[in-house]
């Protein structure tokens, strides 16, 4: 049985018309009553990395932790990204 390979590509709005992580934030926090608070924290981690005060990998790890994203969220993201190429 041949195994399928899957690739996730995000070229900071070059390959897709949107930022994948931003879209995942919107999807995963849609019904979360704390979404504004969490979104602000995600922005803080983004800014810290852009200012060189935190490494990209540390910033990304902290942002992903805050999302609480699951497999269903990722399926919705992939569907959305396919429409944004």
Short mmCIF file of C-alpha atoms in Angstrom, two decimals:
data_model
loop_
_atom_site.label_atom_id
_atom_site.label_comp_id
_atom_site.label_asym_id
_atom_site.label_seq_id
_atom_site.Cartn_x
_atom_site.Cartn_y
_atom_site.Cartn_z
CA UNK A 1 0.00 0.00 0.00
CA UNK A 2 1.45 3.32 -1.06
CA UNK A 3 1.59 6.03 1.60
CA UNK A 4 0.42 9.54 0.74
CA UNK A 5 2.66 12.48 1.50
CA UNK A 6 1.15 15.69 2.80
CA UNK A 7 2.83 19.07 2.83
CA UNK A 8 1.88 22.28 4.59
CA UNK A 9 3.25 25.40 2.94
CA UNK A 10 2.97 28.90 4.30
CA UNK A 11 5.04 31.60 2.65
CA UNK A 12 3.77 34.51 4.73
CA UNK A 13 0.93 35.43 2.38
CA UNK A 14 2.94 34.76 -0.79
CA UNK A 15 1.62 31.30 -1.64
CA UNK A 16 -1.71 31.91 0.03
CA UNK A 17 -3.54 35.21 0.19
CA UNK A 18 -3.85 34.93 3.98
CA UNK A 19 -1.65 34.14 6.96
CA UNK A 20 -2.28 30.51 7.89
CA UNK A 21 -1.64 31.02 11.60
CA UNK A 22 -3.97 34.04 11.71
CA UNK A 23 -6.70 31.99 10.06
CA UNK A 24 -6.15 29.11 12.47
CA UNK A 25 -6.52 31.59 15.34
CA UNK A 26 -9.87 32.76 13.96
CA UNK A 27 -11.10 29.21 13.45
CA UNK A 28 -9.94 27.72 16.76
CA UNK A 29 -11.00 30.66 18.94
CA UNK A 30 -14.30 31.37 17.16
CA UNK A 31 -16.54 30.36 20.08
CA UNK A 32 -14.07 30.97 22.90
CA UNK A 33 -15.33 33.68 25.28
CA UNK A 34 -11.70 34.61 26.03
CA UNK A 35 -10.75 35.00 22.36
CA UNK A 36 -9.87 38.71 22.56
CA UNK A 37 -7.58 38.16 25.54
CA UNK A 38 -5.91 35.16 23.87
CA UNK A 39 -5.55 37.02 20.57
CA UNK A 40 -3.77 39.90 22.32
CA UNK A 41 -1.37 37.43 23.96
CA UNK A 42 -0.68 35.85 20.56
CA UNK A 43 0.08 39.32 19.16
CA UNK A 44 2.49 39.91 22.05
CA UNK A 45 4.44 36.74 21.23
CA UNK A 46 4.50 37.71 17.54
CA UNK A 47 5.85 41.16 18.36
CA UNK A 48 8.48 39.79 20.75
CA UNK A 49 9.81 37.56 17.99
CA UNK A 50 9.76 40.34 15.40
CA UNK A 51 11.69 42.57 17.83
CA UNK A 52 14.28 39.82 18.37
CA UNK A 53 13.39 39.46 22.05
CA UNK A 54 12.17 35.89 21.58
CA UNK A 55 13.23 33.30 19.01
CA UNK A 56 10.84 32.44 16.21
CA UNK A 57 10.52 28.84 17.41
CA UNK A 58 9.75 29.93 20.99
CA UNK A 59 7.22 32.47 19.76
CA UNK A 60 5.54 29.95 17.49
CA UNK A 61 5.39 27.30 20.22
CA UNK A 62 3.78 29.74 22.67
CA UNK A 63 1.26 30.96 20.10
CA UNK A 64 0.25 27.43 19.12
CA UNK A 65 -0.22 26.48 22.80
CA UNK A 66 -2.71 29.32 23.21
CA UNK A 67 -4.84 28.22 20.27
CA UNK A 68 -6.16 24.93 21.54
CA UNK A 69 -6.52 23.89 17.90
CA UNK A 70 -7.62 20.36 17.08
CA UNK A 71 -7.93 18.15 13.99
CA UNK A 72 -11.30 19.62 13.02
CA UNK A 73 -9.85 23.13 13.16
CA UNK A 74 -7.00 22.03 10.89
CA UNK A 75 -9.45 20.51 8.39
CA UNK A 76 -11.32 23.82 8.27
CA UNK A 77 -8.01 25.66 7.83
CA UNK A 78 -6.96 23.47 4.91
CA UNK A 79 -10.33 24.01 3.21
CA UNK A 80 -10.01 27.75 3.70
CA UNK A 81 -6.39 27.86 2.49
CA UNK A 82 -7.24 25.90 -0.67
CA UNK A 83 -9.60 28.73 -1.59
CA UNK A 84 -6.89 31.34 -0.91
CA UNK A 85 -4.11 30.16 -3.20
#
